[in-house]
CSV table of N, CA, C and O in Angstrom, one decimal:
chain,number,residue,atom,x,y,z
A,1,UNK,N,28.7,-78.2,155.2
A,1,UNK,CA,28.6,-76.7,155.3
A,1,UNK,C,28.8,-76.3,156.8
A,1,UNK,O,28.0,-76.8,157.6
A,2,UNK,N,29.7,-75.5,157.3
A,2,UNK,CA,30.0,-74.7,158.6
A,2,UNK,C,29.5,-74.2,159.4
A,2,UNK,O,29.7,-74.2,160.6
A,3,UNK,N,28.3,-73.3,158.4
A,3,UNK,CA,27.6,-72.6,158.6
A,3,UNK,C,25.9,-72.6,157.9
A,3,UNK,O,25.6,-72.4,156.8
A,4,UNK,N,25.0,-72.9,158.9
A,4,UNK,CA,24.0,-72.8,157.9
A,4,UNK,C,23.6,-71.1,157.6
A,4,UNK,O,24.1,-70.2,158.2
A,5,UNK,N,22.5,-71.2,156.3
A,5,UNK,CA,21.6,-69.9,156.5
A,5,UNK,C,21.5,-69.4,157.9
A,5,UNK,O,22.2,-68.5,158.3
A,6,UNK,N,20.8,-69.9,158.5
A,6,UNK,CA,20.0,-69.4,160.0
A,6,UNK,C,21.3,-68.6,161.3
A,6,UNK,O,21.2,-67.6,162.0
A,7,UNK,N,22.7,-69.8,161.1
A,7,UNK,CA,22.7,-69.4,161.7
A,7,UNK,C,24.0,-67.9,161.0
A,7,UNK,O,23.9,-66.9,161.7
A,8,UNK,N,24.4,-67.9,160.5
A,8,UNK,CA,24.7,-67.0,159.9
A,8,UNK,C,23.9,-65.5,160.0
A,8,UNK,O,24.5,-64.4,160.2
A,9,UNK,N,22.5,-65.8,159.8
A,9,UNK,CA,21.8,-64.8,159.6
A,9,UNK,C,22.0,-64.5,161.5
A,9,UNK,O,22.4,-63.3,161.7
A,10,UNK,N,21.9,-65.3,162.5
A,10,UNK,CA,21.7,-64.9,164.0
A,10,UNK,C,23.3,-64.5,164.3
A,10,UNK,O,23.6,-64.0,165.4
A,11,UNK,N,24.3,-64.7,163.3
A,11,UNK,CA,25.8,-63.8,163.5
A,11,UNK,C,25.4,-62.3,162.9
A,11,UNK,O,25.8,-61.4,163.6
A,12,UNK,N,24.8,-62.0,161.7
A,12,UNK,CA,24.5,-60.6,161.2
A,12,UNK,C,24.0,-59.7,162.1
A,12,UNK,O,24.4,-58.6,162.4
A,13,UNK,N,22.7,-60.7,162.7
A,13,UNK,CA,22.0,-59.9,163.2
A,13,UNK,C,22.6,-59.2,165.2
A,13,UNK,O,22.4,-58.1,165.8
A,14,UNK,N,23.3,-60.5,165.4
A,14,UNK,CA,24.1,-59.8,166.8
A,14,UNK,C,25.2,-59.1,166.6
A,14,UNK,O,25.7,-58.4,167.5
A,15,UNK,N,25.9,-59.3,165.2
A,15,UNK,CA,26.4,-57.8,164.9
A,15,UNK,C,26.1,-56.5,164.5
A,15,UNK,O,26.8,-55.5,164.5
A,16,UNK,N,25.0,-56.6,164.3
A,16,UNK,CA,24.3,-55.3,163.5
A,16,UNK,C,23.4,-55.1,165.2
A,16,UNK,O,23.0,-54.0,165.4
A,17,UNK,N,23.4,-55.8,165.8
A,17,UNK,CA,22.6,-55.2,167.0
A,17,UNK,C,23.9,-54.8,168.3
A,17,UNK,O,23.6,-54.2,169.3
A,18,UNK,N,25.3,-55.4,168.0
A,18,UNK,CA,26.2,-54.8,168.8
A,18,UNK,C,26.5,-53.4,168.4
A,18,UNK,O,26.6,-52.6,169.4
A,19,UNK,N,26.6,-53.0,167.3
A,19,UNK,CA,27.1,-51.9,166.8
A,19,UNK,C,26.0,-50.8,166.9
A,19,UNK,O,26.4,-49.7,166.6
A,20,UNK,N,24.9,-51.0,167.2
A,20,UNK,CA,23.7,-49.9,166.9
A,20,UNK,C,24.0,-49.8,168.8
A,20,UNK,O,23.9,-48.7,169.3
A,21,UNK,N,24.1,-50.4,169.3
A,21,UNK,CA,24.1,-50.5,170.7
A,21,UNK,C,25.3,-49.3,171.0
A,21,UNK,O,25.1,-48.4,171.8
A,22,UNK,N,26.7,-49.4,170.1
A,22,UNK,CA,27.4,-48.7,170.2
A,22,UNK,C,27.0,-47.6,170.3
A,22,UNK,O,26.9,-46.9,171.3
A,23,UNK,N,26.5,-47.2,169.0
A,23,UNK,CA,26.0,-45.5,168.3
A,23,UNK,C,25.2,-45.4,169.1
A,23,UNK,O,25.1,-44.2,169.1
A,24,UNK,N,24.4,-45.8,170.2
A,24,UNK,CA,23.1,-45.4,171.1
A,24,UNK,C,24.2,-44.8,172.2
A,24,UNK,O,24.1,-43.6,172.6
A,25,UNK,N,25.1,-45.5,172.5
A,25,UNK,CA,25.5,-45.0,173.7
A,25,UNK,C,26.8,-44.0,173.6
A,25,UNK,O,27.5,-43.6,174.5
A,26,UNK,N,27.1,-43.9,172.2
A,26,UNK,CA,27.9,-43.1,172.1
A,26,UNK,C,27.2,-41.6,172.3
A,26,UNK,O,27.7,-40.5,172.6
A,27,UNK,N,25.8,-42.0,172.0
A,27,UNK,CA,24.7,-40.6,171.7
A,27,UNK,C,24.5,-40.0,173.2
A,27,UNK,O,24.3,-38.8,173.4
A,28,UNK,N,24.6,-40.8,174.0
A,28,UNK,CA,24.3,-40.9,175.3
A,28,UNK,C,24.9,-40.0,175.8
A,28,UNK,O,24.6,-39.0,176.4
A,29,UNK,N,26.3,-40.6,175.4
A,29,UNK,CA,27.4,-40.2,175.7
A,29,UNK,C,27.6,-38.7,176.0
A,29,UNK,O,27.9,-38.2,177.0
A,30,UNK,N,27.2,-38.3,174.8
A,30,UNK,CA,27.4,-37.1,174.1
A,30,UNK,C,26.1,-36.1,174.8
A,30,UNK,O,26.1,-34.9,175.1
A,31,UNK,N,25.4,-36.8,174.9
A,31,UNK,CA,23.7,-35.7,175.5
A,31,UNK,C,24.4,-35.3,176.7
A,31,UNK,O,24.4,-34.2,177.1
A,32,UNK,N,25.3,-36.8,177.5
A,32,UNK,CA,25.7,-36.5,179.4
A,32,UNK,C,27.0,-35.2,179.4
A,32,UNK,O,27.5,-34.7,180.4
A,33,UNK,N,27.1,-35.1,178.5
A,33,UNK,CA,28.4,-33.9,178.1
A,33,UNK,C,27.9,-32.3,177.4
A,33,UNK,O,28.6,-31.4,177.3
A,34,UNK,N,26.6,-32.3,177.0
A,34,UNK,CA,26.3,-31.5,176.6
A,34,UNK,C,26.6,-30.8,175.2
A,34,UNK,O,26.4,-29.7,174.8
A,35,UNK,N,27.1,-32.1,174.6
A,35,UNK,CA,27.5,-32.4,173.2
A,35,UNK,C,26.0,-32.0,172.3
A,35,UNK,O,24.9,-32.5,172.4
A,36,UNK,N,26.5,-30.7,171.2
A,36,UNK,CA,25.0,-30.6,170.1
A,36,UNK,C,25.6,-31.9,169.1
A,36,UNK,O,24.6,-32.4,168.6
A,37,UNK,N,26.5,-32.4,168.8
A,37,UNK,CA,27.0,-33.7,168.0
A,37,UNK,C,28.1,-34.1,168.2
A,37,UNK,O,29.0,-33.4,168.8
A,38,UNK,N,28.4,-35.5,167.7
A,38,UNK,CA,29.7,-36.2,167.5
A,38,UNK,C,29.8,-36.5,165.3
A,38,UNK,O,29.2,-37.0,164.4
A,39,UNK,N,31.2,-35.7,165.7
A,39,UNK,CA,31.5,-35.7,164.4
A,39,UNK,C,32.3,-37.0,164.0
A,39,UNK,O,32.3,-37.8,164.9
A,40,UNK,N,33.0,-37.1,162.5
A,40,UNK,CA,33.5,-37.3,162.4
A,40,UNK,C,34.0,-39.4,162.8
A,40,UNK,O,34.9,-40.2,162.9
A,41,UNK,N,32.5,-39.3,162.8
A,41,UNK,CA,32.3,-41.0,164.0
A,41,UNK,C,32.9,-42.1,162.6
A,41,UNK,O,32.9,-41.9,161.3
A,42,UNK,N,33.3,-43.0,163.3
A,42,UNK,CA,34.5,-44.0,162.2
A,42,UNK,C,34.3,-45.1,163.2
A,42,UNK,O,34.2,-44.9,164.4
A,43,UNK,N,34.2,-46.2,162.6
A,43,UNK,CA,33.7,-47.8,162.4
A,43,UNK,C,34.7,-48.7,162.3
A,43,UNK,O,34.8,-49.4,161.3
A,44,UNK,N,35.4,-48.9,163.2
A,44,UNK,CA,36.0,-50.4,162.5
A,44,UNK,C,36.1,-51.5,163.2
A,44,UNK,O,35.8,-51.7,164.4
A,45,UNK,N,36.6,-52.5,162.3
A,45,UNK,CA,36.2,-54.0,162.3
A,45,UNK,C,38.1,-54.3,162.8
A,45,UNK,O,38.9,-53.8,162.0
A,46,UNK,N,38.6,-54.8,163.7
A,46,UNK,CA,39.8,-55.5,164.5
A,46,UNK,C,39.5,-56.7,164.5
A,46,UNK,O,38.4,-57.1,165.0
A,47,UNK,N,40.7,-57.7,163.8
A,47,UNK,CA,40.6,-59.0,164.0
A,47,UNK,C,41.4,-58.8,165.1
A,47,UNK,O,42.2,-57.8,165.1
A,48,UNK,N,41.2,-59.9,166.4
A,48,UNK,CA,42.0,-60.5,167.1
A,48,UNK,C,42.8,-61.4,167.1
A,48,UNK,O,42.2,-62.5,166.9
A,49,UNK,N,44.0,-61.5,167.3
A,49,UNK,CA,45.2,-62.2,166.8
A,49,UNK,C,45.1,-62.6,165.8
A,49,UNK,O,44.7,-61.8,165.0
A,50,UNK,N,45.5,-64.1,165.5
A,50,UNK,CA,45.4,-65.0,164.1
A,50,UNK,C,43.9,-65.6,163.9
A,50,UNK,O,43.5,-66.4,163.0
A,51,UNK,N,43.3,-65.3,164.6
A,51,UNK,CA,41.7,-66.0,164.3
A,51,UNK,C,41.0,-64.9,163.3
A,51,UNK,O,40.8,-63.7,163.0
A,52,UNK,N,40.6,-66.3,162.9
A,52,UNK,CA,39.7,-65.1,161.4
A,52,UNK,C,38.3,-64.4,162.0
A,52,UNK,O,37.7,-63.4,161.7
A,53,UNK,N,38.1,-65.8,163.4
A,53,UNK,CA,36.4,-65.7,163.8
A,53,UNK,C,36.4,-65.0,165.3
A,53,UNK,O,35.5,-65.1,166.1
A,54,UNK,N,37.9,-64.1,165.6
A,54,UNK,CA,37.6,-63.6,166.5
A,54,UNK,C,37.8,-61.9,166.3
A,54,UNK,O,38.9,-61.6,165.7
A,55,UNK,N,37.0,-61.0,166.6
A,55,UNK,CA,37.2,-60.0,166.0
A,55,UNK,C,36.4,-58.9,167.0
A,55,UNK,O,35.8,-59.4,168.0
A,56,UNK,N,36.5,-57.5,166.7
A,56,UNK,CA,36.0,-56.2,167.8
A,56,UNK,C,35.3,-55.2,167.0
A,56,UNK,O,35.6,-55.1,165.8
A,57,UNK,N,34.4,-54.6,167.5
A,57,UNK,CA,34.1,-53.4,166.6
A,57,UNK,C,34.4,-52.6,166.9
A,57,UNK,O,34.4,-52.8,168.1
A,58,UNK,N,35.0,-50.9,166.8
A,58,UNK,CA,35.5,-49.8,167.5
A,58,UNK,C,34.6,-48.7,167.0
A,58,UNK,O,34.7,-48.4,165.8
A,59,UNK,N,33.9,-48.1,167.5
A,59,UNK,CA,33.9,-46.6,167.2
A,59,UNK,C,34.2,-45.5,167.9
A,59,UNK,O,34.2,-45.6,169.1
A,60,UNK,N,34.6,-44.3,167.0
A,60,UNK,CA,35.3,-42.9,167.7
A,60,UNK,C,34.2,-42.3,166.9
A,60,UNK,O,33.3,-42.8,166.2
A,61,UNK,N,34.5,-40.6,167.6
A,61,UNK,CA,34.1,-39.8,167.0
A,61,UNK,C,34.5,-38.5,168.0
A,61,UNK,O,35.0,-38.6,169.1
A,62,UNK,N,34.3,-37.3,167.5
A,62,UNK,CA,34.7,-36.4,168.2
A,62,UNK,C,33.3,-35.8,168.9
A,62,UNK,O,32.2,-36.0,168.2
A,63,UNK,N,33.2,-35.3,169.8
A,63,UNK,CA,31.3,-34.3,170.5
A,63,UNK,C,31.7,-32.9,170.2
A,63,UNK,O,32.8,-32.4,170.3
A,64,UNK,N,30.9,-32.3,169.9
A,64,UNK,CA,31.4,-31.2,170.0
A,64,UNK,C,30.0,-30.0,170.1
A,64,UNK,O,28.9,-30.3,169.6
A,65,UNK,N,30.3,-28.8,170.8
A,65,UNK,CA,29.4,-28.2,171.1
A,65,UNK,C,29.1,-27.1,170.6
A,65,UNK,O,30.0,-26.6,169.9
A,66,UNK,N,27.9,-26.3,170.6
A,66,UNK,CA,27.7,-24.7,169.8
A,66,UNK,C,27.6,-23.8,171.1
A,66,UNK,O,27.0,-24.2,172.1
A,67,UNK,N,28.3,-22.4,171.1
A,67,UNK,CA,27.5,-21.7,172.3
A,67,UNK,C,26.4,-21.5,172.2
A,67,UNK,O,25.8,-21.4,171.1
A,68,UNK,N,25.7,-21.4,173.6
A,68,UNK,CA,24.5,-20.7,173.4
A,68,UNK,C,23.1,-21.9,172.9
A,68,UNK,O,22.0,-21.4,172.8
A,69,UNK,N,23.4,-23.5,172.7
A,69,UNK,CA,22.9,-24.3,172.4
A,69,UNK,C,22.4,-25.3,173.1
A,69,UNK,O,23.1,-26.1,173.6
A,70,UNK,N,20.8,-25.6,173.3
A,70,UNK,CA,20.7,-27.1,174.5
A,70,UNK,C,20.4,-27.6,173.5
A,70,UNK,O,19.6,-26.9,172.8
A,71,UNK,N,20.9,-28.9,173.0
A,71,UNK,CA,20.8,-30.1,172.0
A,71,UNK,C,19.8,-30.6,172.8
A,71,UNK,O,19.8,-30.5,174.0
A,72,UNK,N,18.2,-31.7,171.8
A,72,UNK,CA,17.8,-32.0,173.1
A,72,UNK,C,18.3,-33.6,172.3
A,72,UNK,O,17.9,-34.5,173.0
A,73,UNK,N,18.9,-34.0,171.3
A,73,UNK,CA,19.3,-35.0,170.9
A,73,UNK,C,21.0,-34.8,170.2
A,73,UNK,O,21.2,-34.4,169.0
A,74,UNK,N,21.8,-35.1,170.9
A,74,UNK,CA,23.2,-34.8,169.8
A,74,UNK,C,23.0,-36.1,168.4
A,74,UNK,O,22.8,-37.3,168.4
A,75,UNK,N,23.2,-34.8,167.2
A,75,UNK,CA,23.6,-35.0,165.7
A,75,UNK,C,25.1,-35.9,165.7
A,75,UNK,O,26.2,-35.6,166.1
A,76,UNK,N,24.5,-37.3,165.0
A,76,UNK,CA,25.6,-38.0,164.6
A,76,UNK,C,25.9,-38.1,163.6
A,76,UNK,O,25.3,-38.9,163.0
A,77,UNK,N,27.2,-37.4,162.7
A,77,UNK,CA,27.7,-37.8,161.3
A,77,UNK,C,28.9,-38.1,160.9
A,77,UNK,O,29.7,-38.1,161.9
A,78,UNK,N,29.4,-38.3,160.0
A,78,UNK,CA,30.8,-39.4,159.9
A,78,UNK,C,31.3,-38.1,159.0
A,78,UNK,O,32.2,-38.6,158.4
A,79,UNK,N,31.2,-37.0,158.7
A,79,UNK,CA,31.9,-35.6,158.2
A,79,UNK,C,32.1,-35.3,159.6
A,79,UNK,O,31.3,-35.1,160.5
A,80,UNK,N,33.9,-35.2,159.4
A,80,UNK,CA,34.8,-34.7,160.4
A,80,UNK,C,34.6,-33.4,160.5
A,80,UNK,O,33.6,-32.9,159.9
A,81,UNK,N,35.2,-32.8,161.1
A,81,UNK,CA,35.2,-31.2,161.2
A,81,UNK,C,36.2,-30.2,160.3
A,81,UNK,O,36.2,-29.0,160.4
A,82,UNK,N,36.6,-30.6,159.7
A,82,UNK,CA,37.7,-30.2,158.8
A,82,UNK,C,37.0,-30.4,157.6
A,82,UNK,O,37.6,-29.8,156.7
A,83,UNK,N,35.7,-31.3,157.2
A,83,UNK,CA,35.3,-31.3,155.9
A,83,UNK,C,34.5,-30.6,155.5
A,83,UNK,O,34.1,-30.6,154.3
């Protein structure tokens, strides 16, 4: 076997801990801009070249602001602005 349990579970878990690292600093992002939210936020998984086991995470999203508003945390949701 390739892979045991263990370490499998220590690939979940430094991916589930890259990506939350993402959304933290996208949030960051967004408070340093004056952003009340980022909409519209989208996730994906990029292999690199021909390798199955080399791969990227991407996230976007749009900030966007209200007049008249101090966010003291910008709202993160994956409904675009158009929905």
């Amino acid at each position: 076997n390739l892979y045991s349990s263990g370490e499998l579970t220590f690939i979940k878990n430094t991916i589930d801990a890259t990506i939350q690292l993402a959304i933290s600093r996208m949030q960051q992002e967004a408070k340093l801009m004056g952003a009340n939210a980022v909409v519209g936020i989208r996730l994906q998984r990029l292999e690199l070249g021909s390798h199955q086991h080399h791969f990227e995470y991407r996230i976007t999203g749009t900030a966007v602001t209200m007049a008249g508003t101090k966010p003291e945390q910008p709202l993160l949701c994956s409904v675009s602005m158009l929905d």
